[in-house]
Amino acid sequence: MEDIIHWELPPRIIRAATEANLRTCSNILTLSIGDIQRKTNLSLSDCKLLTMITSKKVLGSGTLHHSALQLLRRENCNPTAIRKVVSCGCPLLDRFLRGGILVPGLTEIVGESSSGKTQFCLQLCLAVQLPHRLGGLHGGALYICTEGSFPTKRLHQMIPFFENRLVEHQCDPIIFSDNVYVEHAMTIEELQDIMENTLPKLLSRGNIRLVIIDSIAALFRSEFDFKEAAQRATRLHKFGRQLIRYGNSYDTGFICVNQVSDSMNSRTFDIQQGERNIVKTVIPALGLAWSNVVNIRLILSRCEYLYNSFINNANAQSNEIFSESAFQFPVIRKIKVLLAPHLRMSECYFLVDGLGIKGIENVTAFIESQLPKLKSDHDTASKTLQVHQ
């Protein structure tokens, strides 16, 4: 980038900027207008002019400018100005997330144990391989495990659903298992080695469009104690910025799985659990330093408590006492948007079955559809008990 002395600016601005060592675009645009004014002693209008000219130098005269409506409708837009999305593999969840997971971008999936975080990530590993017309990016995925081994068996259970989608839409067959790359990192040093050596090589080939770290909290929570909070915050911020930089450079999406911590603060997320509707208050782990880095935050939770009111109504309408714990209902889970620049704070319910994650259109209607099963199971159990007596 040429030096500021060659720009078409008033001599007083060039002289003041040069004396303040603001000679390049990066020097100028990394400062606020207030900082520039303090360094150069220029007027506010001169500082605004300097930043405007600098911005034009970076953008270039041939760059198109788009309105928000054009970007929303994708009309007459430069392809680099449009963010892509990866389908979740479920039409209902795609509609809920306005197409899926943003690429590039850093998405955090947070939740308690057994809330469906890993299931969601495995489904994304397969969905990203789909052709563009089915919501995928026709690319592979890198799955970095930090807790135990990779769930290979579960991945293979989910593959038939996506193979059937290819057949239904008459697409070329894909060997899904060949496009999921797996790495293991048991320490922060091993994770950093993958980030600095293995990952750039894979991304430079152009066949990796999604990188998943499951989980980021496992390493950073275990290797730093309370006294090293400041050091951990610095490492987390640096690590997050590195992921975003890779994402923008290689047009790749990053997903980090996070855990939750109990909290007494009112600005938290409530999870209702168990038969007694106990409200458990949790917050995403790793603190504010990590929260300031992520672009999108989705929290997952189990919702067994949703059956309670229906069971209570069934008990009130009959002389029998139905117990939720005595019968095996499909576990309803919930995904909620906590942070996203393009989504409102909302929630959607889903199930995890043998083939993957499936959204629930109407959770009330779904629960009511399970009540006949409850009555049938209860009658069967009663008859069995009478026979044994």
CSV table of C-alpha atoms in Angstrom, one decimal:
chain,number,residue,atom,x,y,z
A,1,MET,CA,0.0,0.0,0.0
A,2,GLU,CA,1.4,3.4,-1.0
A,3,ASP,CA,2.6,5.9,1.6
A,4,ILE,CA,0.2,8.7,2.8
A,5,ILE,CA,2.4,11.3,1.2
A,6,HIS,CA,1.2,10.2,-2.2
A,7,TRP,CA,-2.5,10.5,-1.3
A,8,GLU,CA,-4.8,13.3,-2.5
A,9,LEU,CA,-5.2,15.0,0.9
A,10,PRO,CA,-4.6,18.6,2.2
A,11,PRO,CA,-1.0,19.2,3.0
A,12,ARG,CA,-1.8,19.9,6.7
A,13,ILE,CA,-3.4,16.5,7.1
A,14,ILE,CA,-0.5,14.7,5.4
A,15,ARG,CA,2.0,16.6,7.6
A,16,ALA,CA,0.2,15.9,10.9
A,17,ALA,CA,-0.3,12.2,10.0
A,18,THR,CA,3.3,11.8,9.0
A,19,GLU,CA,4.6,13.4,12.2
A,20,ALA,CA,2.3,11.0,14.2
A,21,ASN,CA,3.7,8.0,12.3
A,22,LEU,CA,0.3,7.3,10.6
A,23,ARG,CA,1.7,6.6,7.2
A,24,THR,CA,-0.2,3.4,6.1
A,25,CYS,CA,-3.8,2.2,6.0
A,26,SER,CA,-3.3,-0.3,8.8
A,27,ASN,CA,-1.8,2.4,11.1
A,28,ILE,CA,-4.8,4.7,10.5
A,29,LEU,CA,-7.8,2.2,10.4
A,30,THR,CA,-6.8,0.4,13.6
A,31,LEU,CA,-7.4,3.7,15.5
A,32,SER,CA,-10.6,5.4,16.4
A,33,ILE,CA,-11.3,8.9,15.2
A,34,GLY,CA,-10.7,10.1,18.8
A,35,ASP,CA,-7.3,8.4,18.9
A,36,ILE,CA,-6.3,9.9,15.6
A,37,GLN,CA,-7.4,13.4,16.8
A,38,ARG,CA,-5.2,13.0,19.9
A,39,LYS,CA,-2.2,11.9,18.0
A,40,THR,CA,-2.4,14.4,15.2
A,41,ASN,CA,-4.1,17.4,16.9
A,42,LEU,CA,-6.3,17.8,13.7
A,43,SER,CA,-9.9,18.9,13.8
A,44,LEU,CA,-12.7,16.4,13.9
A,45,SER,CA,-13.6,17.0,10.3
A,46,ASP,CA,-10.0,16.5,9.1
A,47,CYS,CA,-9.8,13.2,11.0
A,48,LYS,CA,-13.1,12.0,9.4
A,49,LEU,CA,-11.7,13.0,6.0
A,50,LEU,CA,-8.5,11.1,6.7
A,51,THR,CA,-10.4,7.9,7.7
A,52,MET,CA,-12.7,8.2,4.7
A,53,ILE,CA,-9.9,8.5,2.2
A,54,THR,CA,-8.1,5.6,3.9
A,55,SER,CA,-11.1,3.4,3.7
A,56,LYS,CA,-11.5,4.1,0.0
A,57,LYS,CA,-7.9,3.2,-0.5
A,58,VAL,CA,-8.5,-0.2,1.1
A,59,LEU,CA,-11.9,-0.9,-0.7
A,60,GLY,CA,-10.8,0.4,-4.1
A,61,SER,CA,-12.8,2.4,-6.5
A,62,GLY,CA,-14.2,-0.7,-8.3
A,63,THR,CA,-15.8,-2.3,-5.2
A,64,LEU,CA,-19.6,-2.4,-5.3
A,65,HIS,CA,-21.5,-1.1,-2.3
A,66,HIS,CA,-24.6,-3.0,-1.3
A,67,SER,CA,-27.7,-2.0,0.7
A,68,ALA,CA,-28.9,-4.2,3.5
A,69,LEU,CA,-32.0,-5.2,1.4
A,70,GLN,CA,-29.7,-6.3,-1.5
A,71,LEU,CA,-27.7,-8.5,0.8
A,72,LEU,CA,-30.9,-10.0,2.3
A,73,ARG,CA,-32.3,-10.7,-1.1
A,74,ARG,CA,-28.9,-11.5,-2.6
A,75,GLU,CA,-29.6,-9.2,-5.6
A,76,ASN,CA,-26.7,-7.8,-7.7
A,77,CYS,CA,-24.2,-8.6,-5.0
A,78,ASN,CA,-20.5,-9.4,-5.1
A,79,PRO,CA,-20.2,-13.1,-4.1
A,80,THR,CA,-17.6,-12.2,-1.5
A,81,ALA,CA,-20.2,-10.0,0.2
A,82,ILE,CA,-22.7,-12.8,0.8
A,83,ARG,CA,-22.2,-15.2,3.6
A,84,LYS,CA,-22.9,-18.9,3.0
A,85,VAL,CA,-24.7,-21.3,5.3
A,86,VAL,CA,-24.3,-25.0,6.0
A,87,SER,CA,-27.6,-26.9,6.3
A,88,CYS,CA,-28.3,-28.6,9.6
A,89,GLY,CA,-29.7,-31.6,7.8
A,90,CYS,CA,-33.2,-30.9,9.0
A,91,PRO,CA,-35.6,-28.5,7.1
A,92,LEU,CA,-37.2,-27.3,10.3
A,93,LEU,CA,-33.9,-26.4,12.0
A,94,ASP,CA,-32.7,-24.8,8.8
A,95,ARG,CA,-35.8,-22.6,8.8
A,96,PHE,CA,-35.2,-21.8,12.4
A,97,LEU,CA,-31.6,-20.8,11.8
A,98,ARG,CA,-32.4,-19.0,8.5
A,99,GLY,CA,-30.6,-21.6,6.4
A,100,GLY,CA,-28.1,-23.1,8.8
A,101,ILE,CA,-24.7,-22.3,10.2
A,102,LEU,CA,-22.9,-19.2,8.9
A,103,VAL,CA,-19.7,-19.7,6.9
A,104,PRO,CA,-17.3,-18.1,7.5
A,105,GLY,CA,-17.9,-17.5,11.2
A,106,LEU,CA,-17.3,-18.8,14.7
A,107,THR,CA,-20.3,-20.6,16.1
A,108,GLU,CA,-20.4,-21.9,19.7
A,109,ILE,CA,-22.7,-24.8,20.7
A,110,VAL,CA,-23.1,-24.9,24.4
A,111,GLY,CA,-25.0,-27.1,26.8
A,112,GLU,CA,-25.0,-29.7,29.6
A,113,SER,CA,-24.0,-33.3,29.2
A,114,SER,CA,-26.4,-35.3,27.0
A,115,SER,CA,-28.1,-32.2,25.6
A,116,GLY,CA,-27.2,-33.3,22.0
A,117,LYS,CA,-24.1,-31.1,21.3
A,118,THR,CA,-22.0,-33.9,19.7
A,119,GLN,CA,-25.0,-35.3,17.8
A,120,PHE,CA,-25.6,-31.8,16.3
A,121,CYS,CA,-21.9,-31.6,15.3
A,122,LEU,CA,-21.8,-35.0,13.7
A,123,GLN,CA,-24.9,-34.2,11.6
A,124,LEU,CA,-23.1,-31.0,10.4
A,125,CYS,CA,-20.1,-33.0,9.4
A,126,LEU,CA,-22.3,-34.9,7.0
A,127,ALA,CA,-24.5,-32.0,5.9
A,128,VAL,CA,-21.5,-29.9,4.8
A,129,GLN,CA,-20.7,-32.6,2.2
A,130,LEU,CA,-24.0,-32.3,0.4
A,131,PRO,CA,-24.1,-30.4,-2.9
A,132,HIS,CA,-25.0,-26.8,-2.9
A,133,ARG,CA,-28.6,-27.3,-4.0
A,134,LEU,CA,-29.2,-29.5,-0.9
A,135,GLY,CA,-27.8,-26.9,1.4
A,136,GLY,CA,-24.3,-28.2,1.7
A,137,LEU,CA,-20.9,-26.7,0.6
A,138,HIS,CA,-19.6,-29.9,-1.2
A,139,GLY,CA,-16.7,-30.0,1.2
A,140,GLY,CA,-15.3,-32.0,4.0
A,141,ALA,CA,-15.1,-31.5,7.8
A,142,LEU,CA,-12.3,-31.6,10.3
A,143,TYR,CA,-13.4,-32.9,13.8
A,144,ILE,CA,-10.9,-32.2,16.6
A,145,CYS,CA,-11.7,-34.3,19.7
A,146,THR,CA,-10.4,-33.2,23.1
A,147,GLU,CA,-12.6,-35.5,25.2
A,148,GLY,CA,-12.2,-39.2,24.5
A,149,SER,CA,-12.4,-40.9,21.1
A,150,PHE,CA,-14.3,-39.9,18.1
A,151,PRO,CA,-17.9,-41.5,17.9
A,152,THR,CA,-17.3,-43.4,14.6
A,153,LYS,CA,-20.1,-45.8,15.2
A,154,ARG,CA,-22.7,-43.1,15.7
A,155,LEU,CA,-21.4,-41.3,12.6
A,156,HIS,CA,-22.0,-44.4,10.5
A,157,GLN,CA,-25.5,-44.7,11.9
A,158,MET,CA,-26.4,-41.2,10.6
A,159,ILE,CA,-24.9,-41.7,7.1
A,160,PRO,CA,-27.9,-43.7,5.5
A,161,PHE,CA,-30.2,-40.7,6.0
A,162,PHE,CA,-28.0,-38.5,3.9
A,163,GLU,CA,-27.3,-41.2,1.3
A,164,ASN,CA,-31.1,-41.5,0.8
A,165,ARG,CA,-31.4,-37.7,0.3
A,166,LEU,CA,-28.8,-38.0,-2.5
A,167,VAL,CA,-30.8,-40.7,-4.2
A,168,GLU,CA,-34.1,-38.8,-3.8
A,169,HIS,CA,-32.7,-35.8,-5.5
A,170,GLN,CA,-30.7,-37.8,-8.1
A,171,CYS,CA,-27.3,-36.5,-7.0
A,172,ASP,CA,-24.0,-38.2,-7.5
A,173,PRO,CA,-23.1,-40.6,-4.6
A,174,ILE,CA,-20.8,-39.4,-1.9
A,175,ILE,CA,-18.6,-41.5,0.4
A,176,PHE,CA,-19.4,-39.5,3.5
A,177,SER,CA,-17.0,-41.2,5.9
A,178,ASP,CA,-14.0,-40.4,3.6
A,179,ASN,CA,-14.6,-36.7,4.0
A,180,VAL,CA,-14.5,-36.4,7.8
A,181,TYR,CA,-11.0,-35.9,9.1
A,182,VAL,CA,-10.3,-36.6,12.8
A,183,GLU,CA,-7.6,-35.2,15.1
A,184,HIS,CA,-7.2,-35.6,18.8
A,185,ALA,CA,-5.8,-33.0,21.2
A,186,MET,CA,-5.5,-33.8,24.9
A,187,THR,CA,-3.6,-30.6,25.8
A,188,ILE,CA,-3.6,-27.0,24.8
A,189,GLU,CA,-0.2,-27.4,23.3
A,190,GLU,CA,-1.4,-30.3,21.1
A,191,LEU,CA,-4.4,-28.2,20.0
A,192,GLN,CA,-2.2,-25.3,19.2
A,193,ASP,CA,0.1,-27.6,17.1
A,194,ILE,CA,-2.9,-28.7,15.1
A,195,MET,CA,-4.0,-25.0,14.6
A,196,GLU,CA,-0.5,-23.9,13.4
A,197,ASN,CA,0.7,-26.9,11.4
A,198,THR,CA,-2.0,-29.5,10.5
A,199,LEU,CA,-5.0,-27.1,9.9
A,200,PRO,CA,-3.4,-24.7,7.5
A,201,LYS,CA,-2.2,-27.6,5.3
A,202,LEU,CA,-5.7,-29.1,5.2
A,203,LEU,CA,-7.4,-25.7,4.6
A,204,SER,CA,-5.0,-24.8,1.8
A,205,ARG,CA,-6.2,-27.9,-0.2
A,206,GLY,CA,-9.7,-26.3,-0.4
A,207,ASN,CA,-11.6,-29.5,0.6
A,208,ILE,CA,-12.3,-28.6,4.3
A,209,ARG,CA,-15.3,-26.2,4.7
A,210,LEU,CA,-16.1,-26.9,8.4
A,211,VAL,CA,-13.9,-27.3,11.5
A,212,ILE,CA,-15.4,-28.6,14.7
A,213,ILE,CA,-13.6,-28.5,18.1
A,214,ASP,CA,-15.4,-30.8,20.7
A,215,SER,CA,-14.8,-29.3,23.1
A,216,ILE,CA,-13.0,-26.1,23.7
A,217,ALA,CA,-13.9,-26.0,27.4
A,218,ALA,CA,-12.3,-29.4,28.2
A,219,LEU,CA,-8.8,-28.0,27.7
A,220,PHE,CA,-9.0,-24.5,28.9
A,221,ARG,CA,-11.0,-25.3,32.1
A,222,SER,CA,-8.6,-28.1,33.2
A,223,GLU,CA,-5.2,-26.6,32.5
A,224,PHE,CA,-5.7,-23.2,34.2
A,225,ASP,CA,-6.6,-22.7,37.8
A,226,PHE,CA,-8.4,-19.7,39.4
A,227,LYS,CA,-5.2,-17.7,39.9
A,228,GLU,CA,-4.4,-17.9,36.2
A,229,ALA,CA,-7.7,-16.4,35.0
A,230,ALA,CA,-6.0,-13.5,33.3
A,231,GLN,CA,-3.6,-15.8,31.4
A,232,ARG,CA,-6.4,-18.0,30.3
A,233,ALA,CA,-8.5,-15.1,29.1
A,234,THR,CA,-5.5,-13.9,27.0
A,235,ARG,CA,-5.0,-17.4,25.5
A,236,LEU,CA,-8.7,-17.8,24.7
A,237,HIS,CA,-9.0,-14.4,23.0
A,238,LYS,CA,-5.9,-15.1,20.9
A,239,PHE,CA,-7.1,-18.5,20.0
A,240,GLY,CA,-10.6,-17.2,19.0
A,241,ARG,CA,-9.1,-14.5,16.8
A,242,GLN,CA,-6.9,-17.2,15.2
A,243,LEU,CA,-10.0,-19.2,14.3
A,244,ILE,CA,-11.8,-16.2,12.8
A,245,ARG,CA,-8.7,-15.3,10.8
A,246,TYR,CA,-8.5,-18.8,9.4
A,247,GLY,CA,-12.3,-18.7,8.6
A,248,ASN,CA,-12.0,-15.5,6.7
A,249,SER,CA,-8.9,-16.5,4.8
A,250,TYR,CA,-10.1,-20.0,3.8
A,251,ASP,CA,-13.8,-19.4,3.7
A,252,THR,CA,-14.4,-22.0,6.3
A,253,GLY,CA,-16.8,-22.3,9.2
A,254,PHE,CA,-15.7,-23.0,12.8
A,255,ILE,CA,-17.8,-24.6,15.5
A,256,CYS,CA,-16.6,-24.8,19.1
A,257,VAL,CA,-18.5,-27.0,21.7
A,258,ASN,CA,-18.6,-25.4,25.1
A,259,GLN,CA,-19.8,-26.6,28.5
A,260,VAL,CA,-21.9,-24.7,31.1
A,261,SER,CA,-21.4,-23.5,34.7
A,262,ASP,CA,-23.9,-23.0,37.4
A,263,SER,CA,-24.5,-19.4,38.3
A,264,MET,CA,-26.6,-17.3,40.7
A,265,ASN,CA,-26.6,-14.3,38.4
A,266,SER,CA,-30.0,-13.2,37.0
A,267,ARG,CA,-28.6,-12.7,33.4
A,268,THR,CA,-28.4,-16.4,32.7
A,269,PHE,CA,-30.2,-19.3,30.9
A,270,ASP,CA,-32.7,-21.3,32.9
A,271,ILE,CA,-32.9,-25.1,32.4
A,272,GLN,CA,-35.9,-26.9,33.9
A,273,GLN,CA,-35.3,-30.4,34.9
A,274,GLY,CA,-36.9,-33.5,36.3
A,275,GLU,CA,-40.4,-34.3,37.5
A,276,ARG,CA,-40.5,-31.4,40.0
A,277,ASN,CA,-39.7,-28.6,37.4
A,278,ILE,CA,-36.6,-27.7,39.2
A,279,VAL,CA,-35.1,-24.6,37.6
A,280,LYS,CA,-31.3,-24.8,37.2
A,281,THR,CA,-29.5,-21.6,36.2
A,282,VAL,CA,-26.4,-22.0,34.0
A,283,ILE,CA,-24.1,-19.8,32.0
A,284,PRO,CA,-21.7,-20.8,29.2
A,285,ALA,CA,-18.2,-21.6,30.5
A,286,LEU,CA,-14.9,-19.8,29.8
A,287,GLY,CA,-16.1,-16.3,30.8
A,288,LEU,CA,-16.4,-13.0,29.1
A,289,ALA,CA,-13.1,-13.2,27.2
A,290,TRP,CA,-14.4,-16.1,25.1
A,291,SER,CA,-17.9,-14.7,24.8
A,292,ASN,CA,-16.6,-11.6,23.1
A,293,VAL,CA,-14.9,-13.7,20.4
A,294,VAL,CA,-17.8,-15.9,19.2
A,295,ASN,CA,-20.2,-14.7,16.4
A,296,ILE,CA,-23.1,-17.0,17.2
A,297,ARG,CA,-24.0,-18.8,20.4
A,298,LEU,CA,-26.5,-21.6,20.5
A,299,ILE,CA,-27.5,-23.4,23.7
A,300,LEU,CA,-28.9,-26.9,23.9
A,301,SER,CA,-30.9,-28.5,26.7
A,302,ARG,CA,-33.0,-31.5,27.6
A,303,CYS,CA,-36.7,-30.9,28.2
A,304,GLU,CA,-38.2,-33.9,30.0
A,305,TYR,CA,-40.2,-31.6,32.1
A,306,LEU,CA,-42.5,-30.8,29.2
A,307,TYR,CA,-44.3,-34.1,29.7
A,308,ASN,CA,-45.2,-33.3,33.3
A,309,SER,CA,-48.3,-31.1,32.7
A,310,PHE,CA,-49.8,-33.6,30.3
A,311,ILE,CA,-49.2,-36.5,32.7
A,312,ASN,CA,-50.8,-34.5,35.5
A,313,ASN,CA,-53.9,-33.8,33.3
A,314,ALA,CA,-54.1,-37.5,32.5
A,315,ASN,CA,-53.9,-38.4,36.2
A,316,ALA,CA,-56.7,-35.9,36.9
A,317,GLN,CA,-59.0,-37.3,34.3
A,318,SER,CA,-58.6,-40.9,35.5
A,319,ASN,CA,-58.3,-42.9,38.6
A,320,GLU,CA,-54.9,-44.3,37.6
A,321,ILE,CA,-51.7,-42.7,38.6
A,322,PHE,CA,-49.3,-42.3,35.7
A,323,SER,CA,-45.6,-41.8,36.5
A,324,GLU,CA,-43.3,-40.2,33.9
A,325,SER,CA,-40.3,-42.1,35.2
A,326,ALA,CA,-42.1,-45.4,34.7
A,327,PHE,CA,-42.3,-45.0,30.9
A,328,GLN,CA,-39.7,-44.4,28.2
A,329,PHE,CA,-40.7,-41.2,26.3
A,330,PRO,CA,-38.6,-39.8,23.4
A,331,VAL,CA,-36.4,-37.2,25.0
A,332,ILE,CA,-37.3,-33.7,23.7
A,333,ARG,CA,-34.4,-31.3,23.5
A,334,LYS,CA,-34.4,-27.6,22.8
A,335,ILE,CA,-32.0,-25.3,20.9
A,336,LYS,CA,-32.1,-21.6,21.8
A,337,VAL,CA,-30.4,-18.7,20.1
A,338,LEU,CA,-28.5,-16.7,22.7
A,339,LEU,CA,-26.3,-14.6,20.4
A,340,ALA,CA,-26.4,-14.0,16.6
A,341,PRO,CA,-26.2,-11.0,14.4
A,342,HIS,CA,-28.8,-12.3,12.0
A,343,LEU,CA,-31.2,-14.2,14.3
A,344,ARG,CA,-33.6,-13.1,17.0
A,345,MET,CA,-33.6,-14.8,20.4
A,346,SER,CA,-35.9,-17.7,19.9
A,347,GLU,CA,-36.0,-21.5,20.4
A,348,CYS,CA,-36.9,-24.7,18.6
A,349,TYR,CA,-37.5,-28.2,19.9
A,350,PHE,CA,-35.9,-31.3,18.4
A,351,LEU,CA,-35.5,-35.1,18.8
A,352,VAL,CA,-32.4,-37.3,18.4
A,353,ASP,CA,-33.2,-40.6,16.8
A,354,GLY,CA,-31.2,-43.4,15.1
A,355,LEU,CA,-30.7,-41.4,11.9
A,356,GLY,CA,-29.9,-38.0,13.5
A,357,ILE,CA,-31.5,-34.8,14.7
A,358,LYS,CA,-35.1,-34.0,13.7
A,359,GLY,CA,-36.9,-30.8,14.5
A,360,ILE,CA,-40.4,-30.8,16.1
A,361,GLU,CA,-42.9,-28.5,14.4
A,362,ASN,CA,-45.5,-28.4,17.2
A,363,VAL,CA,-44.2,-29.7,20.5
A,364,THR,CA,-47.6,-29.7,22.1
A,365,ALA,CA,-49.1,-31.9,19.4
A,366,PHE,CA,-46.1,-34.2,19.6
A,367,ILE,CA,-46.5,-34.8,23.3
A,368,GLU,CA,-50.2,-35.4,22.9
A,369,SER,CA,-49.4,-38.0,20.3
A,370,GLN,CA,-47.4,-39.8,22.9
A,371,LEU,CA,-50.2,-40.1,25.4
A,372,PRO,CA,-51.9,-43.1,23.7
A,373,LYS,CA,-48.6,-44.9,24.1
A,374,LEU,CA,-48.5,-43.9,27.8
A,375,LYS,CA,-52.0,-45.4,28.2
A,376,SER,CA,-51.2,-48.6,26.3
A,377,ASP,CA,-48.0,-49.1,28.2
A,378,HIS,CA,-49.8,-48.5,31.5
A,379,ASP,CA,-52.5,-51.1,30.6
A,380,THR,CA,-49.9,-53.6,29.6
A,381,ALA,CA,-48.0,-53.1,32.9
A,382,SER,CA,-51.2,-53.4,34.9
A,383,LYS,CA,-52.2,-56.7,33.2
A,384,THR,CA,-48.7,-58.1,33.7
A,385,LEU,CA,-48.9,-57.2,37.4
A,386,GLN,CA,-52.3,-58.9,37.8
A,387,VAL,CA,-51.0,-62.1,36.1
A,388,HIS,CA,-48.0,-62.3,38.5
A,389,GLN,CA,-50.3,-61.7,41.5
